[in-house]
Amino acid sequence: MRKLLITIDGPAGAGKTTVSRTLANRLNYNYIDTGALYRGVAFEAKAAGIPSNDDKKLEDLCRRLELKFIRNEKGTRLFSGTSDITDQLRTPEMSMMASAVSARPIVRQALLDVQHKMGAEKAAVFEGRDMGTVVFPEADVKFFLTADLKTRAKRRYKELAKKAPQNLDNVEKDMKLRDQNDSTRDTAPLKSADDAVLIDSTDIPVEGVVEKMMDYINQKLSNL
Ligand code: DC
């Protein structure tokens, strides 16, 4: 069967990660969380004391950085060089810093090459903000997954409660600010591609979203 390249874009907390991972498992495709790459840059920038607006230092950092996904018994992990940094990426601080470094064209350019290499073989589900618009405008199937702000904030609140509990109002405020930063930046802002299928997950559980996506994918495959 022909292998597809599938993109899923959308704001924070829309359920992209769970849905993308489930979809990739169902199809036996690779799942690429591109937000983790921006978080990886943010993490290393912080470790090196580089402010998120210092383009020169960020450029040097991106040039020497070696980010790669490795599948092992713990799942798909992000390595920076030989260190597994996965568990340090999904904190409120890293979310904000990733959003800040992701607005720098120099960082986006560096990660563009990394993502193109990862997508060369297709058979992949790419999750992010600009997958269908900038990174893979030629993708076979594109989705834009969204949900209302309160629902997204509650989901993120529940996710964080397992590790580092936060106040719900703060989670919602952070999310709103991050969405605003991500959708108003000049380079590759968060937006739906014109040819993306829009899915609102406010009232649909993960399995329902995946079923809808599978319908579109099967339709695409049967037309090839
Ligand atoms: O998907 P996430 O929440 O892990 O992403 C973290 C930040 O990275 C997000 O606020 C914006 C940025 N990002 C991006 O600009 N482009 C992508 N393709 C993925 C993430």
Short mmCIF file of C-alpha atoms and ligand atoms in Angstrom, two decimals:
data_model
loop_
_atom_site.label_atom_id
_atom_site.label_comp_id
_atom_site.label_asym_id
_atom_site.label_seq_id
_atom_site.Cartn_x
_atom_site.Cartn_y
_atom_site.Cartn_z
CA MET A 1 0.00 0.00 0.00
CA ARG A 2 1.27 3.50 -0.74
CA LYS A 3 2.80 5.29 2.21
CA LEU A 4 1.45 8.72 3.05
CA LEU A 5 2.81 11.79 4.73
CA ILE A 6 0.18 13.09 7.13
CA THR A 7 0.29 16.44 8.95
CA ILE A 8 -1.62 17.54 12.04
CA ASP A 9 -1.43 21.21 13.03
CA GLY A 10 -3.31 23.13 15.68
CA PRO A 11 -3.06 25.13 18.91
CA ALA A 12 -1.72 23.84 22.25
CA GLY A 13 -3.92 21.33 24.06
CA ALA A 14 -6.11 20.43 21.08
CA GLY A 15 -5.15 16.78 21.56
CA LYS A 16 -2.62 16.66 18.71
CA THR A 17 -0.08 14.53 20.54
CA THR A 18 -2.43 11.76 21.68
CA VAL A 19 -4.28 11.73 18.38
CA SER A 20 -1.10 11.75 16.27
CA ARG A 21 0.47 8.96 18.31
CA THR A 22 -2.69 6.81 18.11
CA LEU A 23 -3.05 7.44 14.39
CA ALA A 24 0.61 6.57 13.73
CA ASN A 25 0.21 3.32 15.71
CA ARG A 26 -2.92 2.39 13.78
CA LEU A 27 -1.13 2.96 10.46
CA ASN A 28 2.20 1.59 11.63
CA TYR A 29 3.77 4.94 10.66
CA ASN A 30 6.42 7.01 12.43
CA TYR A 31 5.14 9.73 14.71
CA ILE A 32 7.12 12.98 14.76
CA ASP A 33 6.39 15.52 17.50
CA THR A 34 7.95 18.68 16.05
CA GLY A 35 7.06 20.68 19.17
CA ALA A 36 9.59 18.48 20.99
CA LEU A 37 12.29 19.76 18.61
CA TYR A 38 11.50 23.40 19.52
CA ARG A 39 11.39 22.38 23.17
CA GLY A 40 14.78 20.68 22.67
CA VAL A 41 16.28 23.91 21.34
CA ALA A 42 14.73 25.85 24.25
CA PHE A 43 16.10 23.34 26.76
CA GLU A 44 19.64 23.52 25.38
CA ALA A 45 19.46 27.32 25.08
CA LYS A 46 18.52 27.56 28.74
CA ALA A 47 21.28 25.13 29.74
CA ALA A 48 23.81 27.27 27.83
CA GLY A 49 22.43 30.55 29.25
CA ILE A 50 21.32 31.82 25.82
CA PRO A 51 18.42 34.30 25.86
CA SER A 52 15.60 33.46 23.44
CA ASN A 53 16.21 36.62 21.40
CA ASP A 54 19.97 36.20 20.85
CA ASP A 55 19.96 35.10 17.19
CA LYS A 56 23.72 34.83 16.87
CA LYS A 57 24.07 32.47 19.83
CA LEU A 58 20.95 30.54 18.83
CA GLU A 59 22.40 30.05 15.37
CA ASP A 60 25.65 28.68 16.82
CA LEU A 61 23.67 26.44 19.15
CA CYS A 62 21.49 25.05 16.33
CA ARG A 63 24.57 24.38 14.23
CA ARG A 64 26.18 22.18 16.88
CA LEU A 65 22.95 20.66 18.20
CA GLU A 66 22.16 17.07 17.30
CA LEU A 67 18.51 16.34 18.00
CA LYS A 68 17.16 12.94 17.10
CA PHE A 69 14.22 10.72 17.98
CA ILE A 70 15.11 7.25 19.15
CA ARG A 71 12.60 4.49 19.79
CA ASN A 72 13.44 2.37 22.81
CA GLU A 73 11.60 0.45 25.56
CA LYS A 74 10.36 3.79 27.02
CA GLY A 75 8.73 4.82 23.73
CA THR A 76 9.87 7.48 21.26
CA ARG A 77 12.44 9.65 23.03
CA LEU A 78 14.20 12.86 22.04
CA PHE A 79 17.97 12.74 22.36
CA SER A 80 20.27 15.72 22.29
CA GLY A 81 23.61 14.17 21.42
CA THR A 82 23.78 11.16 23.76
CA SER A 83 21.38 12.54 26.43
CA ASP A 84 17.72 11.57 26.60
CA ILE A 85 16.08 14.95 27.38
CA THR A 86 12.44 13.85 26.85
CA ASP A 87 11.35 14.07 30.49
CA GLN A 88 12.54 17.64 30.86
CA LEU A 89 10.66 19.14 27.93
CA ARG A 90 7.00 19.26 28.90
CA THR A 91 7.06 21.87 31.66
CA PRO A 92 5.29 25.27 31.62
CA GLU A 93 8.69 27.01 31.46
CA MET A 94 9.82 24.97 28.44
CA SER A 95 6.45 25.58 26.74
CA MET A 96 6.95 29.35 26.95
CA MET A 97 10.61 29.20 26.00
CA ALA A 98 9.88 26.92 23.05
CA SER A 99 7.24 29.36 21.85
CA ALA A 100 9.78 32.21 22.16
CA VAL A 101 12.65 30.48 20.31
CA SER A 102 10.22 29.18 17.68
CA ALA A 103 9.51 32.77 16.62
CA ARG A 104 13.19 33.24 15.58
CA PRO A 105 13.59 32.59 11.83
CA ILE A 106 17.10 31.27 12.41
CA VAL A 107 15.76 28.47 14.64
CA ARG A 108 12.91 27.64 12.23
CA GLN A 109 15.36 27.41 9.33
CA ALA A 110 17.65 25.03 11.23
CA LEU A 111 14.73 22.77 12.20
CA LEU A 112 13.29 22.86 8.68
CA ASP A 113 16.22 20.81 7.41
CA VAL A 114 15.94 18.36 10.32
CA GLN A 115 12.20 17.86 9.63
CA HIS A 116 12.64 17.46 5.86
CA LYS A 117 15.16 14.69 6.47
CA MET A 118 12.76 12.97 8.87
CA GLY A 119 9.94 13.14 6.30
CA ALA A 120 11.92 11.89 3.33
CA GLU A 121 10.63 8.34 3.64
CA LYS A 122 6.97 9.33 4.18
CA ALA A 123 4.93 6.80 6.24
CA ALA A 124 4.84 9.43 8.97
CA VAL A 125 2.47 11.57 11.01
CA PHE A 126 3.99 15.01 11.68
CA GLU A 127 2.49 17.08 14.45
CA GLY A 128 3.12 20.83 14.88
CA ARG A 129 2.03 24.33 13.94
CA ASP A 130 3.29 24.81 10.35
CA MET A 131 3.46 21.24 9.05
CA GLY A 132 0.81 21.62 6.35
CA THR A 133 1.61 25.23 5.48
CA VAL A 134 5.42 25.52 5.44
CA VAL A 135 7.30 22.30 6.18
CA PHE A 136 5.27 19.85 4.07
CA PRO A 137 2.94 21.86 1.81
CA GLU A 138 2.85 18.78 -0.47
CA ALA A 139 1.64 16.43 2.34
CA ASP A 140 -0.86 13.76 1.25
CA VAL A 141 -3.40 14.42 4.00
CA LYS A 142 -3.52 17.51 6.24
CA PHE A 143 -5.55 18.03 9.38
CA PHE A 144 -6.07 21.10 11.53
CA LEU A 145 -7.16 20.03 15.00
CA THR A 146 -8.66 22.56 17.36
CA ALA A 147 -10.91 22.86 20.44
CA ASP A 148 -12.18 25.78 22.49
CA LEU A 149 -9.72 27.44 24.88
CA LYS A 150 -11.39 26.29 28.13
CA THR A 151 -11.44 22.65 27.00
CA ARG A 152 -7.80 22.80 25.92
CA ALA A 153 -6.74 24.43 29.21
CA LYS A 154 -8.57 21.75 31.22
CA ARG A 155 -6.82 18.99 29.26
CA ARG A 156 -3.40 20.53 29.83
CA TYR A 157 -4.23 21.11 33.51
CA LYS A 158 -5.04 17.40 33.91
CA GLU A 159 -1.85 16.41 32.09
CA LEU A 160 0.29 18.66 34.32
CA ALA A 161 -1.51 17.52 37.49
CA LYS A 162 0.23 14.15 37.17
CA LYS A 163 3.70 15.73 37.35
CA ALA A 164 3.69 19.35 38.51
CA PRO A 165 0.21 20.59 39.50
CA GLN A 166 -0.65 24.14 38.36
CA ASN A 167 -3.54 26.48 38.90
CA LEU A 168 -6.18 26.11 36.14
CA ASP A 169 -6.46 29.88 35.56
CA ASN A 170 -2.69 30.12 35.07
CA VAL A 171 -2.72 27.20 32.64
CA GLU A 172 -5.46 28.93 30.63
CA LYS A 173 -3.63 32.28 30.71
CA ASP A 174 -0.33 30.69 29.56
CA MET A 175 -2.08 28.80 26.81
CA LYS A 176 -3.84 31.92 25.52
CA LEU A 177 -0.57 33.84 25.48
CA ARG A 178 1.29 31.03 23.74
CA ASP A 179 -1.45 30.67 21.08
CA GLN A 180 -1.26 34.40 20.50
CA ASN A 181 2.55 34.33 20.15
CA ASP A 182 2.41 31.28 17.87
CA SER A 183 -0.30 32.66 15.59
CA THR A 184 0.95 36.22 15.26
CA ARG A 185 4.69 35.65 14.66
CA ASP A 186 5.97 36.70 11.22
CA THR A 187 7.61 33.40 10.27
CA ALA A 188 5.45 30.30 9.79
CA PRO A 189 2.64 31.30 12.16
CA LEU A 190 0.13 28.76 13.45
CA LYS A 191 -2.63 28.56 10.88
CA SER A 192 -4.60 26.02 8.93
CA ALA A 193 -3.47 25.16 5.41
CA ASP A 194 -6.17 25.98 2.84
CA ASP A 195 -6.44 22.30 1.95
CA ALA A 196 -6.49 20.96 5.53
CA VAL A 197 -9.44 19.09 7.01
CA LEU A 198 -10.61 21.02 10.05
CA ILE A 199 -11.61 18.95 13.10
CA ASP A 200 -12.95 20.49 16.31
CA SER A 201 -12.26 18.09 19.19
CA THR A 202 -14.14 20.08 21.87
CA ASP A 203 -16.87 17.44 22.17
CA ILE A 204 -15.17 14.45 20.54
CA PRO A 205 -12.96 12.00 22.45
CA VAL A 206 -9.59 10.91 21.03
CA GLU A 207 -10.96 7.70 19.49
CA GLY A 208 -13.68 9.66 17.69
CA VAL A 209 -11.13 12.09 16.25
CA VAL A 210 -8.91 9.21 15.11
CA GLU A 211 -11.92 7.50 13.45
CA LYS A 212 -12.75 10.68 11.53
CA MET A 213 -9.13 10.98 10.41
CA MET A 214 -8.99 7.31 9.38
CA ASP A 215 -12.07 7.88 7.18
CA TYR A 216 -10.26 10.67 5.30
CA ILE A 217 -7.07 8.65 5.05
CA ASN A 218 -8.84 5.55 3.73
CA GLN A 219 -10.69 7.71 1.22
CA LYS A 220 -7.36 9.17 0.09
CA LEU A 221 -5.75 5.70 -0.17
CA SER A 222 -8.65 4.32 -2.18
CA ASN A 223 -8.32 7.20 -4.67
CA LEU A 224 -4.61 6.66 -5.31
O1 DC B 1 3.41 21.36 20.34
P1 DC B 1 4.16 21.96 21.55
O2 DC B 1 3.24 22.60 22.54
O3 DC B 1 5.07 20.96 22.17
O4 DC B 1 5.09 23.11 20.92
C1 DC B 1 5.88 23.96 21.72
C2 DC B 1 6.10 25.28 21.00
O5 DC B 1 6.90 25.06 19.84
C3 DC B 1 4.82 25.95 20.50
O6 DC B 1 4.32 26.89 21.43
C4 DC B 1 5.24 26.62 19.22
C5 DC B 1 6.46 25.87 18.77
N1 DC B 1 6.21 25.03 17.59
C6 DC B 1 6.30 25.64 16.37
O7 DC B 1 6.49 26.85 16.30
N2 DC B 1 6.18 24.91 15.23
C7 DC B 1 5.96 23.61 15.29
N3 DC B 1 5.88 22.92 14.17
C8 DC B 1 5.84 22.95 16.55
C9 DC B 1 5.95 23.71 17.69
#
